[in-house]
Short mmCIF file of C-alpha atoms in Angstrom, two decimals:
data_model
loop_
_atom_site.label_atom_id
_atom_site.label_comp_id
_atom_site.label_asym_id
_atom_site.label_seq_id
_atom_site.Cartn_x
_atom_site.Cartn_y
_atom_site.Cartn_z
CA MET A 642 106.03 62.18 96.35
CA LEU A 643 104.29 60.42 93.57
CA ASN A 644 101.06 61.92 92.81
CA ARG A 645 98.20 60.08 93.27
CA VAL A 646 97.08 58.21 90.01
CA LYS A 647 93.77 56.52 89.08
CA GLY A 648 95.40 53.66 87.54
CA ARG A 649 96.71 50.37 90.06
CA ALA A 650 99.99 48.64 90.18
CA GLY A 651 99.35 45.31 88.58
CA ALA A 652 95.20 45.79 88.60
CA SER A 653 95.92 43.70 85.06
CA ARG A 654 97.05 41.16 86.68
CA ALA A 655 94.85 37.63 87.49
CA GLY A 656 95.31 37.26 91.49
CA GLU A 657 97.40 40.09 92.26
CA PRO A 658 96.75 43.23 95.15
CA ALA A 659 96.18 46.47 93.61
CA VAL A 660 98.64 48.93 94.65
CA GLU A 661 98.36 52.64 94.93
CA LEU A 662 101.50 54.18 93.68
CA SER A 663 101.27 56.26 96.38
CA GLN A 664 101.53 54.06 98.91
CA VAL A 665 105.30 52.54 97.23
CA SER A 666 106.30 55.94 96.69
CA ALA A 667 105.41 56.53 100.22
CA ALA A 668 107.94 54.20 101.37
CA ILE A 669 111.45 55.06 98.64
CA PRO A 670 111.72 59.02 100.12
CA ARG A 671 113.87 60.97 98.21
CA ARG A 672 117.41 61.58 99.76
CA THR A 673 118.90 65.46 100.37
CA ALA A 674 122.53 66.43 100.75
CA SER A 675 122.11 66.24 104.10
CA GLU A 676 121.12 62.60 104.50
CA HIS A 677 125.15 61.52 103.42
CA VAL A 678 127.35 60.54 106.18
CA HIS A 679 130.41 63.00 106.09
CA TYR A 680 132.96 61.59 108.49
CA GLY A 681 134.62 64.22 110.49
CA HIS A 682 132.13 67.25 109.27
CA SER A 683 130.83 67.28 112.68
CA ALA A 684 131.23 67.70 116.04
CA ARG A 685 129.46 65.06 116.49
CA GLU A 686 131.80 62.91 114.16
CA THR A 687 127.98 62.03 112.12
CA SER A 688 124.92 62.86 110.44
CA ALA A 689 121.93 61.44 108.58
CA VAL A 690 122.24 58.80 107.07
CA SER A 691 118.53 58.04 105.34
CA THR A 692 118.40 54.26 104.05
CA ALA A 693 116.41 55.04 101.12
CA ALA A 694 117.53 55.43 97.45
CA ASN A 695 121.20 56.53 97.13
CA PRO A 696 122.27 57.79 94.08
CA ASP A 697 125.39 58.76 95.44
CA GLN A 698 125.60 54.63 96.33
CA GLY A 699 124.26 53.83 93.23
CA ALA A 700 120.27 53.50 94.01
CA PHE A 701 118.46 52.64 91.37
CA LEU A 702 115.62 54.49 91.79
CA ALA A 703 116.97 57.86 92.78
CA TYR A 704 118.16 58.45 89.84
CA LEU A 705 114.40 58.53 88.60
CA ALA A 706 112.24 61.39 88.18
CA ASP A 707 108.34 60.56 89.50
CA ALA A 708 107.27 60.35 86.29
CA ASP A 709 109.44 57.40 85.30
CA ARG A 710 109.05 56.10 88.78
CA GLU A 711 104.88 55.82 87.66
CA TYR A 712 105.89 54.67 84.04
CA LEU A 713 107.79 51.13 86.25
CA PHE A 714 105.33 50.71 88.80
CA ALA A 715 102.19 50.80 86.43
CA ARG A 716 103.75 47.77 85.06
CA GLY A 717 105.03 46.22 88.16
CA THR A 718 102.72 43.24 90.30
CA ARG A 719 103.59 44.37 94.01
CA ARG A 720 105.28 40.42 95.56
CA GLN A 721 106.22 40.29 99.69
CA PHE A 722 108.97 37.99 100.69
CA ARG A 723 108.79 36.35 104.20
CA ALA A 724 113.00 36.48 105.73
CA ASN A 725 115.59 34.32 104.00
CA ASP A 726 113.13 33.29 101.09
CA ALA A 727 114.59 33.64 98.12
CA VAL A 728 113.87 36.20 95.54
CA VAL A 729 116.43 35.13 92.99
CA MET A 730 118.56 31.78 91.99
CA GLN A 731 122.01 31.55 91.22
CA GLY A 732 121.71 29.65 87.66
CA ASP A 733 118.27 30.73 87.42
CA PRO A 734 117.30 30.72 82.96
CA SER A 735 113.71 34.16 84.61
CA ASP A 736 114.54 37.45 83.49
CA HIS A 737 111.94 38.80 85.88
CA VAL A 738 113.24 41.99 86.99
CA HIS A 739 112.80 43.46 90.77
CA VAL A 740 112.30 46.88 92.56
CA LEU A 741 113.01 46.80 95.79
CA VAL A 742 110.23 48.63 97.73
CA SER A 743 111.58 48.12 101.82
CA GLY A 744 113.89 45.49 103.54
CA TRP A 745 117.13 44.54 102.38
CA VAL A 746 118.06 41.54 101.24
CA ARG A 747 122.20 40.19 100.25
CA VAL A 748 123.71 39.55 96.85
CA SER A 749 125.72 36.20 96.74
CA SER A 750 127.03 33.25 94.44
CA ILE A 751 128.40 30.25 95.28
CA VAL A 752 131.80 29.48 93.35
CA GLU A 753 132.92 26.07 92.07
CA ASP A 754 134.84 24.62 96.08
CA GLY A 755 131.39 25.68 97.14
CA ARG A 756 132.56 28.56 99.64
CA GLU A 757 129.99 31.16 99.76
CA VAL A 758 130.93 34.75 97.72
CA LEU A 759 129.37 38.20 99.40
CA PHE A 760 128.40 40.86 96.95
CA GLY A 761 126.66 43.40 99.33
CA LEU A 762 123.30 43.85 100.22
CA ARG A 763 121.01 46.43 98.49
CA GLY A 764 118.19 48.02 100.49
CA PRO A 765 115.13 50.08 99.61
CA GLY A 766 114.74 51.91 95.12
CA GLU A 767 117.76 49.22 93.90
CA VAL A 768 116.97 47.13 91.30
CA LEU A 769 117.85 42.93 91.10
CA GLY A 770 118.03 40.85 88.20
CA ASP A 771 119.12 43.69 85.41
CA LEU A 772 121.69 41.93 83.97
CA ALA A 773 119.59 39.07 83.76
CA ALA A 774 116.86 41.07 81.32
CA VAL A 775 119.34 42.85 79.33
CA THR A 776 121.49 40.09 78.28
CA GLY A 777 119.04 36.94 78.12
CA LEU A 778 121.88 35.09 80.29
CA PRO A 779 121.34 32.42 83.81
CA ARG A 780 121.58 34.68 86.71
CA THR A 781 125.02 34.56 88.29
CA ALA A 782 124.26 35.57 91.86
CA SER A 783 121.54 34.72 94.12
CA VAL A 784 120.03 37.15 95.93
CA ARG A 785 117.86 36.31 99.34
CA ALA A 786 115.58 38.73 102.07
CA ILE A 787 117.35 39.16 105.19
CA GLU A 788 114.43 40.65 106.64
CA PRO A 789 110.56 40.66 104.96
CA CYS A 790 110.85 43.03 101.82
CA THR A 791 108.16 44.47 99.51
CA VAL A 792 109.02 44.76 95.37
CA PHE A 793 107.66 45.46 92.39
CA GLN A 794 108.39 42.74 89.73
CA LEU A 795 108.52 43.77 85.63
CA THR A 796 109.10 40.34 82.67
CA GLY A 797 112.02 41.21 81.67
CA ALA A 798 110.32 42.15 78.36
CA GLU A 799 108.58 44.43 80.10
CA PHE A 800 111.84 45.80 81.71
CA VAL A 801 113.25 46.09 78.44
CA ASP A 802 110.76 47.80 76.64
CA ALA A 803 111.30 50.29 79.56
CA LEU A 804 115.01 50.41 77.99
CA HIS A 805 113.37 51.43 75.05
CA ALA A 806 110.23 53.79 76.09
CA ARG A 807 112.04 56.29 78.84
CA PRO A 808 115.25 56.98 78.00
CA ALA A 809 115.75 57.87 82.00
CA ILE A 810 115.59 54.81 83.07
CA ALA A 811 118.32 53.64 80.92
CA ILE A 812 120.76 56.00 82.53
CA ALA A 813 119.79 55.54 85.23
CA THR A 814 119.96 50.90 84.53
CA ILE A 815 123.50 52.36 83.51
CA LYS A 816 124.85 53.98 86.64
CA THR A 817 123.98 51.14 88.87
CA VAL A 818 126.11 49.40 86.91
CA ALA A 819 128.51 51.35 87.12
CA VAL A 820 128.10 52.07 91.21
CA ARG A 821 128.41 48.73 91.14
CA LEU A 822 132.13 48.03 88.77
CA ARG A 823 133.29 50.56 91.16
CA ALA A 824 132.38 48.86 94.64
CA ALA A 825 134.07 45.83 92.71
CA GLU A 826 136.91 47.71 91.86
CA LEU A 827 137.72 49.28 95.57
CA ALA A 828 137.77 45.35 97.34
CA ARG A 829 140.08 44.52 95.02
CA ILE A 830 142.27 47.31 95.47
CA ASP A 831 141.45 46.90 99.20
CA SER A 832 141.87 42.98 98.73
CA ALA A 833 145.43 43.90 97.87
CA ALA A 834 146.64 46.65 99.96
CA PHE A 835 145.18 46.33 103.14
CA ASP A 836 145.20 43.30 105.55
CA VAL A 837 142.31 41.99 107.36
CA SER A 838 141.89 44.90 109.86
CA ARG A 839 141.71 47.80 107.97
CA ARG A 840 140.24 45.56 104.87
CA VAL A 841 137.16 45.84 107.96
CA ALA A 842 137.17 48.74 108.57
CA VAL A 843 136.84 50.22 105.73
CA HIS A 844 134.18 48.14 105.19
CA LEU A 845 132.53 49.06 108.20
CA VAL A 846 132.92 52.78 106.30
CA ARG A 847 131.61 52.08 103.25
CA LEU A 848 128.76 50.52 105.31
CA ALA A 849 128.00 53.34 107.22
CA GLU A 850 128.26 55.97 104.27
CA GLU A 851 125.97 52.93 102.47
CA HIS A 852 123.05 52.26 105.02
CA GLY A 853 123.86 53.80 107.88
CA ARG A 854 121.37 55.89 110.15
CA ARG A 855 122.75 58.56 112.95
CA VAL A 856 121.22 57.98 115.94
CA ARG A 857 122.88 59.99 119.17
CA GLU A 858 125.34 57.76 120.00
CA GLY A 859 127.33 57.53 116.53
CA VAL A 860 126.47 55.81 113.02
CA VAL A 861 124.21 52.80 113.44
CA ILE A 862 124.24 50.13 110.66
CA GLU A 863 120.96 47.79 111.06
CA ALA A 864 121.55 45.50 108.66
CA ALA A 865 121.46 40.90 109.70
CA LEU A 866 125.41 41.32 108.66
CA SER A 867 127.15 38.31 110.73
CA GLN A 868 130.11 37.79 110.32
CA ALA A 869 130.43 35.33 108.12
CA ASP A 870 129.23 37.68 106.39
CA ILE A 871 131.73 40.07 106.44
CA ALA A 872 134.42 37.97 105.74
CA ALA A 873 132.49 36.36 102.44
CA GLN A 874 132.65 39.73 101.09
CA ILE A 875 136.37 41.08 102.01
CA GLY A 876 137.54 37.97 101.05
CA ALA A 877 139.29 36.85 104.14
CA ALA A 878 139.01 34.02 107.03
CA ARG A 879 135.85 34.26 110.11
CA ARG A 880 138.12 34.73 112.47
CA THR A 881 140.78 37.19 111.56
CA VAL A 882 137.36 39.19 110.83
CA ALA A 883 135.65 39.01 114.26
CA ARG A 884 139.80 39.72 116.01
CA ALA A 885 139.62 42.54 113.91
CA LEU A 886 136.22 43.24 115.13
CA ALA A 887 137.21 42.81 119.10
CA MET A 888 140.36 44.82 118.39
CA LEU A 889 137.85 48.06 116.87
CA ARG A 890 135.34 46.83 120.04
CA GLN A 891 138.05 47.19 122.80
CA ARG A 892 139.03 50.49 121.48
CA GLY A 893 135.47 51.84 121.81
CA ILE A 894 135.00 52.39 117.95
CA VAL A 895 132.65 50.28 117.10
CA GLU A 896 129.63 48.05 119.16
CA THR A 897 127.85 45.35 117.50
CA GLY A 898 124.92 43.52 118.81
CA ARG A 899 122.79 40.91 116.80
CA ARG A 900 121.02 42.86 113.70
CA ARG A 901 123.18 45.72 114.08
CA ILE A 902 126.55 47.49 114.74
CA LEU A 903 126.95 51.50 116.24
CA ILE A 904 129.86 53.09 114.98
CA ARG A 905 130.73 55.13 118.38
CA ARG A 906 133.43 57.05 116.73
CA PRO A 907 133.01 57.24 112.46
CA ARG A 908 136.50 59.98 112.22
CA VAL A 909 138.51 56.84 114.43
CA LEU A 910 136.87 54.66 111.82
CA ARG A 911 137.66 56.73 109.09
CA ALA A 912 141.70 57.09 109.99
CA PHE A 913 142.57 53.32 110.62
CA ALA A 914 140.60 52.88 107.31
CA ARG A 915 142.58 55.51 105.20
CA SER A 916 145.82 54.27 107.49
CA GLU A 917 146.69 57.97 108.42
CA ALA A 918 149.69 58.86 109.78
CA ASP A 919 147.73 59.51 113.48
CA THR A 920 146.08 56.01 113.88
CA GLU A 921 147.61 54.33 117.09
CA ALA A 922 147.07 57.88 118.88
CA ALA A 923 143.26 57.76 117.37
CA LEU A 924 142.72 54.28 118.10
CA ARG A 925 144.01 54.59 122.32
CA PRO A 926 140.20 55.22 124.24
CA PRO A 927 138.80 58.53 124.23
CA GLY A 928 138.84 60.44 127.49
CA PRO A 929 138.94 59.41 131.20
CA THR A 930 135.22 57.14 130.98
CA TYR A 931 137.38 54.02 129.84
CA SER A 932 140.12 52.86 131.92
CA SER A 933 142.92 50.87 129.94
CA SER A 934 142.31 48.08 132.52
CA ALA A 935 138.52 48.19 131.58
CA PRO A 936 138.23 48.34 127.75
CA PRO A 937 134.52 49.93 126.51
CA GLY A 938 132.38 47.43 124.57
CA PRO A 939 132.07 43.89 125.06
CA THR A 940 134.90 41.13 124.50
CA SER A 941 132.98 37.54 123.68
CA THR A 942 132.84 36.96 120.12
CA SER A 943 130.84 34.15 119.20
CA THR A 944 131.96 31.27 117.63
CA GLY A 945 129.64 30.10 115.33
CA SER A 946 129.61 31.11 111.90
CA SER A 947 126.66 32.56 111.46
CA ALA A 948 126.43 34.69 115.14
CA PRO A 949 125.93 37.91 114.35
CA CYS A 950 129.14 40.98 113.87
#
């Protein structure tokens, strides 16, 4: 937890609200070893996952000590975005860097044929726009708020100065970029190695590991992802993704609803994603709760491109 300091972030900027650094720190708690998802290692097949900054998944602030966080926040200006607001636009020459304090955003690009490629979600503790600040080149992706968000904004020059002044901030930036590159490589491997059903399963496993939270029924992913979003991220047609999700629902593995996905059988989902030998047996509905004539979970799927998955 950050110690309360006398200065207020952004106090030197005209017209910007002053913010106590301790208030920002409270929104980004540190993650402990017990807060990670470990599929198949507990009686309930789940363990807690916080949506706080996660160093295993590349959340920038989680790599920083309190003093380095304070250094950044003291130079930043707090900004708030409503759901669907554009935080960053592809091609924009601006070089502002945003450190996400609360809320979720989606990162995507429009390619030459007009299709949107979704790179992923970013949550509390993530840094946005760091590459543009370092390279000075136009932005290659757009960032849009999924829900109300709070960020701390620094100019590109302020961020680069921080990289020079604080080696720990530079190292945290390098680690964050490295994790993103690794995720991109894994996505390419998945695309070449698996059919769409398994790519959907792999994607859900990763979402659970990065953004999941333990509940009594399993692991819940509270992100406003549509079937079209998942399709864009794994490089598949929305209808094919809808069929894969329907199969997982019918077997009681997942339950989908507006703004959330509940993974009821994490161990089974992971076995399917890994193409393990006992997958067929694992995919059978568990126990007498489900009958073959009435599989669990909803059976209808939305046909709209923006329908929740």
